[in-house]
Amino acid sequence: MTLQIALLGGVVLLSVAAILVRDILKAAICLAVASLLLGILFFVLNAPYAGVFEISVVAGLITVLFIVTIALTRAEGDVRESKWVAWVFPLFFIVFLAIDLLTMKALIGKIPTLASSPEGGTFGEALWKGRTFDLVAQIGVIFAGVFAVLALFRKRSKDE
Amino acid sequence: MIFLFIALPLVVAGLLPLIGKISKKALPDILANGVFLVLLVYAGIVGKSLISQGGIVQQLVWLGEPVNIHLALDGFSLFMLFTVTLVGLCVCLYSINYMEHYGDKATYYALLLIMLAGMNGLLLVTDLFQVYIFLEVAAIASYALVAYGLGHDELEASYKYLMLSAVASAFILAAIVLIYGLTGSLGFESAAAGLRGLDARYMVGLCSAFFIFGFGLKAALIPFHAWLPDAHPSAPAPISAVLSGLLIKVSGIYALTRIFLNVLGLTPALSTILMYLGAISVVVAAFLALGQKDIKRMLAYSSISQVGYIVLGIGLGTPLGILGGLFHLLNHAVAKSLLFLNSGSIEMSTGTRNLDEMGGLAKRMPWTAGTSLVGSLSIAGVPPLGGFWSKLIIVIALIQAHHWVFALIAILASVLTLWYYLLIQRQAFFGRLNERWREVKEAPLWMTLSTVILGLLCIAFGIFFSLIVGSWIEPARDALTAGAQALLTTKGM
C-alpha cells in the first residue's frame, strides 16, 4: 500500500510539474517519468498489459515524438501568458483533488469485484472477443489521425 | 446490415487517397456524395422497415460466423441517422464547388466521411465506452477539418477546440469509469439495471455532473460554449454547417439524451438543471449574437441559443417536450446548415464575412438571398416554416407543465432571434447594392442546388409537419419516454 501511494504521489507531482514548468523539454520529460511511474503502478496493481502499453507507448513512443518535435522546431521568443493562468490551475487542481478524494472515499467498499463480472476474462478474450467493436472504432481513430496529418501538412498549389 | 452506416464511410475514406491519385476531383466528388446518398436511402427505406416492430439489436455476422459487434437501432437513433445523412448529403453536394480552392479534395472527403462514421457509430452503439471512442473518431476528424484552411485563425480555433474538447472527453470518460466501477458493466441496459439495484445517489449525481460538463461542452451550452464562436466561423463553410447542424447535436445532445434518459434516468433534479442550462443558453447566446458583425460568428452564437431550445424541450422530460425538442433539432439542423452554407457563398463571392461591408446582395445573388430568408425565418419561428411548429410545441409543453417563466423566456428569445436574423437580411441582402459588389455573381450550380434543397426542406417541414412528426419524431420520442417515467410519475403526469 505504501509503495502504491508513493507511486501515485509521484505521478501527481510530476504531472503538475509538467504543466507548471516553462521549458517544454523539461515538461515532456516530467510527463514521461509520470507515465513511467503510472506504468509501474499498473504492474503493482496486477494489470501488466496496461503497464506495458503505458510504458511503451506513452512513456516511450510519445516522449520520443515530443522530443523530436521540440528539436525540429525553432524557438521564436517567449509566448506571453496572462497572469490568471497561474491562479486558475492551482485553484482548479485543489477543487479537483477535493472532489477526487470525496469520490474515492464514497467508492471504497462499493466497487464490485470486476474480475467476476460478465465482461471479465483474460486480456486476449476481453480485447478480441469482448471488445471487438472498440477495435473497429480504433481503426476510425487511426484513420482520423492519419488524414489529419495529411490535411495539416499538405502542400498547397499555386492556384489555391 | 446497419453496420453499413459505419463500415461504408470508413472503407471509402480509406480508398479515397488512392482514388485521389487517379482523379483529383470528379471521382472523390462522386464517391463521397454516393456514400451519403446510399446511407440516406438506407436510413429512409430499410431502416424504417427494420424498426417497424420497435427497436432492434443486430449482431454482425462475418463469413457466416457471428462477431461480437452489437448495434442497436430504435426510433431515436434512426431519426438521428436520417438527419445526419440528409444534411450531410446537402453539405457534400455544396463541397463539390466550394472546396475547389482549398485543394486536396480526396483528403477533405476522407475526413468528412470519417466524421460521418464517428457520428453514425455513436448513434448505433449499445455501450458507454463505445460512446466515448466514436465521440473521439468524430472529434479528431473535426479538429483537422476546422483547421483545413491552414490560416492562422483556423489553426488557433482548431487548437482551442481540441483543448476544450479534450477536457470534455476527460469528464465523459471519468463518468463512464465511475459507472463501470459501480456496476461492473458498460452496456446501456446492464449499467442501467446495475444502477437501479444500487443505493448510490451521490455517486450517480457526480456521474451526472461529469456528463453534463462533458456533453455540455460538446453541445456548447452556456457556460461551456467558449470554443464554438471561434471554431465554427473559422472552418470552411461546409464544415461549419456540419459542426453546427450535426456534430454538436450528435456528440452533445444525442449522447446526453441517450445516457440521461436510457441509462441514468431523468430525475426531477436533472430535469431542472437541464432546463436552466437550456434557458440560459437561449437568452445569453441570443444577446451575444445580436452584437456580432461577422455573419458566421452571429450564426455560431445563434446555434448555442437554438441548442438551448432543444435542451429546454428534452430537459422538460414530458412526451410533448421531448417531441418539441427533437423536432427543433431537425429544423435547426436543416436551417442552420443552410445559413452557414449561404454565408460560405457570400464569403466566396465577396471575400468578406463582415455584415457592415455587405448590402444589396439580393440583386446579385437572388437564390442565396431567397434561401437565407427562408432559413432565417424558420429558425426565428415564423409560420408556416418548420421552426415555428417546433418552438410552438416546446412552448405548449412548457405551459402544460406549468413552467410559465420558461415559456415566456422561450417566446421572448424567439422575438430576439427574429430581430438578429432580420438584421442579417437587411445588412447583407437588402438596401442599396454596395458598389464593390457590382460584379458579384450567384454561387456555382452545386452550391446553389444544395442550398435550394435545404430551403425547400425548411418549407416542407413546416407545411407537412404532422407527417414528419408522425413518421420520424414520434418513434424517436417513444424510444426515450420510458427513461423519463420516474420524472413523469413525480410530476403526476
Short mmCIF file of N, CA, C and O in Angstrom, two decimals, chain B residues 365-451:
data_model
loop_
_atom_site.label_atom_id
_atom_site.label_comp_id
_atom_site.label_asym_id
_atom_site.label_seq_id
_atom_site.Cartn_x
_atom_site.Cartn_y
_atom_site.Cartn_z
N MET B 365 -27.23 38.00 -55.94
CA MET B 365 -27.29 36.59 -55.52
C MET B 365 -28.71 36.25 -55.06
O MET B 365 -28.94 36.00 -53.88
N PRO B 366 -29.67 36.21 -56.01
CA PRO B 366 -31.08 36.03 -55.59
C PRO B 366 -31.36 34.69 -54.91
O PRO B 366 -32.15 34.63 -53.96
N TRP B 367 -30.74 33.61 -55.39
CA TRP B 367 -31.00 32.29 -54.79
C TRP B 367 -30.48 32.25 -53.36
O TRP B 367 -31.13 31.73 -52.46
N THR B 368 -29.27 32.78 -53.20
CA THR B 368 -28.67 32.79 -51.86
C THR B 368 -29.53 33.63 -50.92
O THR B 368 -29.80 33.23 -49.78
N ALA B 369 -29.98 34.80 -51.41
CA ALA B 369 -30.80 35.68 -50.57
C ALA B 369 -32.13 35.02 -50.22
O ALA B 369 -32.56 35.04 -49.05
N GLY B 370 -32.75 34.41 -51.22
CA GLY B 370 -34.07 33.79 -51.00
C GLY B 370 -33.99 32.65 -49.99
O GLY B 370 -34.79 32.58 -49.04
N THR B 371 -33.01 31.77 -50.19
CA THR B 371 -32.90 30.62 -49.27
C THR B 371 -32.48 31.08 -47.87
O THR B 371 -32.92 30.50 -46.88
N SER B 372 -31.65 32.14 -47.81
CA SER B 372 -31.26 32.68 -46.49
C SER B 372 -32.48 33.17 -45.73
O SER B 372 -32.59 32.96 -44.52
N LEU B 373 -33.36 33.84 -46.47
CA LEU B 373 -34.57 34.36 -45.83
C LEU B 373 -35.41 33.22 -45.26
O LEU B 373 -35.89 33.28 -44.12
N VAL B 374 -35.54 32.16 -46.05
CA VAL B 374 -36.34 31.00 -45.60
C VAL B 374 -35.71 30.39 -44.34
O VAL B 374 -36.39 30.14 -43.34
N GLY B 375 -34.39 30.17 -44.38
CA GLY B 375 -33.69 29.58 -43.23
C GLY B 375 -33.80 30.45 -42.00
O GLY B 375 -34.07 29.97 -40.89
N SER B 376 -33.62 31.77 -42.19
CA SER B 376 -33.68 32.70 -41.05
C SER B 376 -35.07 32.69 -40.42
O SER B 376 -35.20 32.62 -39.19
N LEU B 377 -36.09 32.75 -41.27
CA LEU B 377 -37.46 32.79 -40.73
C LEU B 377 -37.82 31.47 -40.04
O LEU B 377 -38.53 31.47 -39.04
N SER B 378 -37.29 30.38 -40.57
CA SER B 378 -37.57 29.08 -39.92
C SER B 378 -36.95 29.03 -38.53
O SER B 378 -37.63 28.67 -37.56
N ILE B 379 -35.68 29.44 -38.42
CA ILE B 379 -35.04 29.40 -37.09
C ILE B 379 -35.72 30.40 -36.14
O ILE B 379 -35.88 30.11 -34.95
N ALA B 380 -36.12 31.54 -36.67
CA ALA B 380 -36.75 32.55 -35.81
C ALA B 380 -38.15 32.10 -35.36
O ALA B 380 -38.71 32.68 -34.43
N GLY B 381 -38.71 31.11 -36.05
CA GLY B 381 -40.02 30.59 -35.63
C GLY B 381 -41.19 31.32 -36.26
O GLY B 381 -42.20 31.59 -35.59
N VAL B 382 -41.05 31.63 -37.56
CA VAL B 382 -42.14 32.32 -38.26
C VAL B 382 -43.00 31.29 -39.00
O VAL B 382 -42.44 30.44 -39.70
N PRO B 383 -44.34 31.32 -38.84
CA PRO B 383 -45.17 30.34 -39.54
C PRO B 383 -45.18 30.62 -41.04
O PRO B 383 -45.01 31.77 -41.44
N PRO B 384 -45.34 29.60 -41.87
CA PRO B 384 -45.63 28.20 -41.55
C PRO B 384 -44.39 27.32 -41.60
O PRO B 384 -44.51 26.13 -41.89
N LEU B 385 -43.22 27.88 -41.38
CA LEU B 385 -41.99 27.09 -41.54
C LEU B 385 -41.77 26.14 -40.35
O LEU B 385 -42.38 26.31 -39.29
N GLY B 386 -40.88 25.15 -40.57
CA GLY B 386 -40.69 24.09 -39.57
C GLY B 386 -40.37 24.60 -38.18
O GLY B 386 -40.90 24.11 -37.18
N GLY B 387 -39.48 25.62 -38.09
CA GLY B 387 -39.06 26.14 -36.79
C GLY B 387 -40.21 26.68 -35.96
O GLY B 387 -40.17 26.65 -34.72
N PHE B 388 -41.23 27.18 -36.65
CA PHE B 388 -42.40 27.71 -35.92
C PHE B 388 -43.08 26.60 -35.13
O PHE B 388 -43.37 26.75 -33.93
N TRP B 389 -43.31 25.46 -35.81
CA TRP B 389 -44.04 24.38 -35.15
C TRP B 389 -43.24 23.80 -33.98
O TRP B 389 -43.80 23.51 -32.92
N SER B 390 -41.92 23.64 -34.19
CA SER B 390 -41.13 23.03 -33.11
C SER B 390 -41.09 23.95 -31.89
O SER B 390 -41.21 23.50 -30.75
N LYS B 391 -40.94 25.27 -32.14
CA LYS B 391 -40.92 26.19 -30.99
C LYS B 391 -42.29 26.25 -30.32
O LYS B 391 -42.39 26.32 -29.09
N LEU B 392 -43.33 26.19 -31.15
CA LEU B 392 -44.69 26.22 -30.60
C LEU B 392 -44.92 25.00 -29.69
O LEU B 392 -45.47 25.13 -28.58
N ILE B 393 -44.47 23.84 -30.17
CA ILE B 393 -44.65 22.61 -29.37
C ILE B 393 -43.89 22.73 -28.05
O ILE B 393 -44.42 22.37 -26.98
N ILE B 394 -42.66 23.27 -28.10
CA ILE B 394 -41.88 23.43 -26.86
C ILE B 394 -42.61 24.37 -25.90
O ILE B 394 -42.74 24.08 -24.70
N VAL B 395 -43.12 25.49 -26.42
CA VAL B 395 -43.81 26.47 -25.56
C VAL B 395 -45.08 25.84 -24.95
O VAL B 395 -45.34 25.97 -23.75
N ILE B 396 -45.86 25.12 -25.79
CA ILE B 396 -47.08 24.47 -25.28
C ILE B 396 -46.72 23.45 -24.19
O ILE B 396 -47.38 23.38 -23.14
N ALA B 397 -45.63 22.69 -24.45
CA ALA B 397 -45.21 21.68 -23.45
C ALA B 397 -44.83 22.36 -22.13
O ALA B 397 -45.16 21.86 -21.05
N LEU B 398 -44.15 23.50 -22.22
CA LEU B 398 -43.75 24.23 -21.00
C LEU B 398 -44.97 24.75 -20.25
O LEU B 398 -45.05 24.67 -19.03
N ILE B 399 -45.95 25.25 -21.02
CA ILE B 399 -47.18 25.77 -20.38
C ILE B 399 -47.96 24.62 -19.74
O ILE B 399 -48.44 24.73 -18.61
N GLN B 400 -48.04 23.49 -20.46
CA GLN B 400 -48.75 22.31 -19.92
C GLN B 400 -48.14 21.85 -18.59
O GLN B 400 -48.84 21.40 -17.70
N ALA B 401 -46.81 21.99 -18.50
CA ALA B 401 -46.12 21.55 -17.27
C ALA B 401 -46.05 22.67 -16.23
O ALA B 401 -45.35 22.54 -15.23
N HIS B 402 -46.75 23.77 -16.50
CA HIS B 402 -46.83 24.94 -15.61
C HIS B 402 -45.49 25.65 -15.41
O HIS B 402 -45.26 26.25 -14.37
N HIS B 403 -44.63 25.57 -16.40
CA HIS B 403 -43.37 26.32 -16.34
C HIS B 403 -43.57 27.63 -17.10
O HIS B 403 -43.03 27.82 -18.19
N TRP B 404 -44.34 28.53 -16.51
CA TRP B 404 -44.72 29.77 -17.20
C TRP B 404 -43.51 30.65 -17.53
O TRP B 404 -43.45 31.22 -18.61
N VAL B 405 -42.58 30.73 -16.59
CA VAL B 405 -41.42 31.62 -16.82
C VAL B 405 -40.57 31.10 -17.98
O VAL B 405 -40.17 31.88 -18.86
N PHE B 406 -40.34 29.80 -17.99
CA PHE B 406 -39.55 29.23 -19.10
C PHE B 406 -40.27 29.45 -20.43
O PHE B 406 -39.63 29.73 -21.45
N ALA B 407 -41.60 29.31 -20.42
CA ALA B 407 -42.38 29.51 -21.65
C ALA B 407 -42.23 30.95 -22.14
O ALA B 407 -42.03 31.21 -23.33
N LEU B 408 -42.28 31.90 -21.19
CA LEU B 408 -42.14 33.32 -21.54
C LEU B 408 -40.75 33.59 -22.10
O LEU B 408 -40.60 34.31 -23.11
N ILE B 409 -39.74 32.99 -21.46
CA ILE B 409 -38.36 33.15 -21.94
C ILE B 409 -38.25 32.64 -23.38
O ILE B 409 -37.66 33.28 -24.25
N ALA B 410 -38.85 31.47 -23.64
CA ALA B 410 -38.77 30.87 -24.98
C ALA B 410 -39.42 31.79 -26.01
O ALA B 410 -38.89 31.97 -27.12
N ILE B 411 -40.54 32.41 -25.65
CA ILE B 411 -41.24 33.28 -26.61
C ILE B 411 -40.43 34.56 -26.84
O ILE B 411 -40.20 34.97 -27.99
N LEU B 412 -39.97 35.20 -25.75
CA LEU B 412 -39.25 36.47 -25.89
C LEU B 412 -37.93 36.28 -26.63
O LEU B 412 -37.55 37.10 -27.47
N ALA B 413 -37.24 35.16 -26.34
CA ALA B 413 -35.97 34.91 -27.03
C ALA B 413 -36.20 34.66 -28.51
O ALA B 413 -35.35 34.96 -29.35
N SER B 414 -37.38 34.15 -28.83
CA SER B 414 -37.72 33.93 -30.24
C SER B 414 -37.84 35.27 -30.97
O SER B 414 -37.44 35.38 -32.14
N VAL B 415 -38.39 36.25 -30.28
CA VAL B 415 -38.50 37.60 -30.87
C VAL B 415 -37.10 38.16 -31.10
O VAL B 415 -36.81 38.76 -32.15
N LEU B 416 -36.24 37.94 -30.10
CA LEU B 416 -34.84 38.39 -30.21
C LEU B 416 -34.15 37.71 -31.40
O LEU B 416 -33.40 38.34 -32.15
N THR B 417 -34.45 36.43 -31.56
CA THR B 417 -33.87 35.67 -32.69
C THR B 417 -34.31 36.28 -34.01
O THR B 417 -33.51 36.48 -34.92
N LEU B 418 -35.60 36.58 -34.10
CA LEU B 418 -36.13 37.19 -35.33
C LEU B 418 -35.42 38.51 -35.59
O LEU B 418 -35.07 38.83 -36.73
N TRP B 419 -35.16 39.27 -34.53
CA TRP B 419 -34.51 40.57 -34.65
C TRP B 419 -33.12 40.43 -35.29
O TRP B 419 -32.81 41.08 -36.28
N TYR B 420 -32.29 39.54 -34.74
CA TYR B 420 -30.93 39.49 -35.30
C TYR B 420 -30.90 38.83 -36.67
O TYR B 420 -30.04 39.13 -37.48
N TYR B 421 -31.87 37.97 -36.95
CA TYR B 421 -31.89 37.40 -38.31
C TYR B 421 -32.37 38.43 -39.33
O TYR B 421 -31.89 38.44 -40.47
N LEU B 422 -33.29 39.30 -38.92
CA LEU B 422 -33.71 40.36 -39.83
C LEU B 422 -32.57 41.35 -40.07
O LEU B 422 -32.42 41.91 -41.15
N LEU B 423 -31.74 41.54 -39.01
CA LEU B 423 -30.56 42.40 -39.17
C LEU B 423 -29.63 41.83 -40.23
O LEU B 423 -29.12 42.57 -41.09
N ILE B 424 -29.40 40.50 -40.19
CA ILE B 424 -28.56 39.86 -41.21
C ILE B 424 -29.14 40.11 -42.59
O ILE B 424 -28.44 40.52 -43.52
N GLN B 425 -30.44 39.88 -42.72
CA GLN B 425 -31.09 40.04 -44.02
C GLN B 425 -30.94 41.47 -44.53
O GLN B 425 -30.60 41.71 -45.68
N ARG B 426 -31.21 42.44 -43.63
CA ARG B 426 -31.17 43.85 -44.03
C ARG B 426 -29.75 44.26 -44.42
O ARG B 426 -29.54 44.87 -45.46
N GLN B 427 -28.78 43.89 -43.57
CA GLN B 427 -27.41 44.34 -43.82
C GLN B 427 -26.77 43.62 -45.01
O GLN B 427 -26.00 44.22 -45.74
N ALA B 428 -27.09 42.35 -45.19
CA ALA B 428 -26.40 41.60 -46.25
C ALA B 428 -27.12 41.68 -47.59
O ALA B 428 -26.50 41.89 -48.62
N PHE B 429 -28.43 41.53 -47.57
CA PHE B 429 -29.12 41.31 -48.84
C PHE B 429 -29.96 42.48 -49.33
O PHE B 429 -30.17 42.63 -50.52
N PHE B 430 -30.50 43.27 -48.41
CA PHE B 430 -31.42 44.32 -48.85
C PHE B 430 -30.73 45.68 -48.86
O PHE B 430 -29.55 45.79 -48.57
N GLY B 431 -31.45 46.72 -49.22
CA GLY B 431 -30.88 48.06 -49.31
C GLY B 431 -30.14 48.25 -50.62
O GLY B 431 -30.25 47.44 -51.55
N ARG B 432 -29.37 49.36 -50.68
CA ARG B 432 -28.64 49.69 -51.92
C ARG B 432 -27.48 48.72 -52.11
O ARG B 432 -26.81 48.35 -51.15
N LEU B 433 -27.25 48.35 -53.35
CA LEU B 433 -26.13 47.46 -53.65
C LEU B 433 -24.82 48.22 -53.48
O LEU B 433 -24.63 49.29 -54.07
N ASN B 434 -23.96 47.68 -52.65
CA ASN B 434 -22.64 48.28 -52.45
C ASN B 434 -21.88 48.22 -53.79
O ASN B 434 -21.86 47.18 -54.45
N GLU B 435 -21.28 49.35 -54.19
CA GLU B 435 -20.59 49.43 -55.49
C GLU B 435 -19.54 48.33 -55.67
O GLU B 435 -19.31 47.86 -56.78
N ARG B 436 -18.93 47.97 -54.55
CA ARG B 436 -17.86 46.94 -54.63
C ARG B 436 -18.39 45.61 -55.15
O ARG B 436 -17.65 44.80 -55.67
N TRP B 437 -19.70 45.38 -54.97
CA TRP B 437 -20.25 44.06 -55.31
C TRP B 437 -21.00 44.06 -56.66
O TRP B 437 -21.80 43.19 -56.91
N ARG B 438 -20.72 45.09 -57.50
CA ARG B 438 -21.45 45.20 -58.77
C ARG B 438 -21.16 43.98 -59.68
O ARG B 438 -22.01 43.56 -60.46
N GLU B 439 -19.94 43.46 -59.57
CA GLU B 439 -19.56 42.34 -60.46
C GLU B 439 -19.79 40.97 -59.80
O GLU B 439 -19.46 39.94 -60.40
N VAL B 440 -20.34 40.97 -58.59
CA VAL B 440 -20.53 39.70 -57.88
C VAL B 440 -21.55 38.82 -58.60
O VAL B 440 -22.53 39.33 -59.15
N LYS B 441 -21.27 37.51 -58.61
CA LYS B 441 -22.20 36.58 -59.28
C LYS B 441 -22.79 35.61 -58.27
O LYS B 441 -22.23 35.40 -57.20
N GLU B 442 -23.90 35.00 -58.66
CA GLU B 442 -24.53 33.96 -57.83
C GLU B 442 -23.56 32.79 -57.67
O GLU B 442 -22.68 32.58 -58.51
N ALA B 443 -23.72 32.05 -56.58
CA ALA B 443 -22.83 30.90 -56.31
C ALA B 443 -22.97 29.86 -57.43
O ALA B 443 -24.01 29.78 -58.08
N PRO B 444 -21.92 29.03 -57.64
CA PRO B 444 -21.98 28.00 -58.70
C PRO B 444 -23.11 26.99 -58.47
O PRO B 444 -23.71 26.93 -57.40
N LEU B 445 -23.33 26.17 -59.50
CA LEU B 445 -24.50 25.28 -59.55
C LEU B 445 -24.70 24.40 -58.31
O LEU B 445 -25.76 24.44 -57.68
N TRP B 446 -23.69 23.62 -57.93
CA TRP B 446 -23.88 22.65 -56.84
C TRP B 446 -24.10 23.35 -55.50
O TRP B 446 -24.86 22.86 -54.66
N MET B 447 -23.44 24.48 -55.34
CA MET B 447 -23.63 25.24 -54.10
C MET B 447 -25.06 25.75 -54.02
O MET B 447 -25.73 25.62 -52.99
N THR B 448 -25.53 26.32 -55.14
CA THR B 448 -26.90 26.85 -55.15
C THR B 448 -27.92 25.72 -54.99
O THR B 448 -28.87 25.84 -54.22
N LEU B 449 -27.67 24.61 -55.71
CA LEU B 449 -28.62 23.49 -55.65
C LEU B 449 -28.78 22.97 -54.22
O LEU B 449 -29.90 22.75 -53.75
N SER B 450 -27.64 22.81 -53.52
CA SER B 450 -27.74 22.25 -52.16
C SER B 450 -28.49 23.20 -51.22
O SER B 450 -29.28 22.76 -50.39
N THR B 451 -28.27 24.52 -51.40
CA THR B 451 -28.99 25.46 -50.52
C THR B 451 -30.48 25.50 -50.87
O THR B 451 -31.32 25.65 -49.97
#
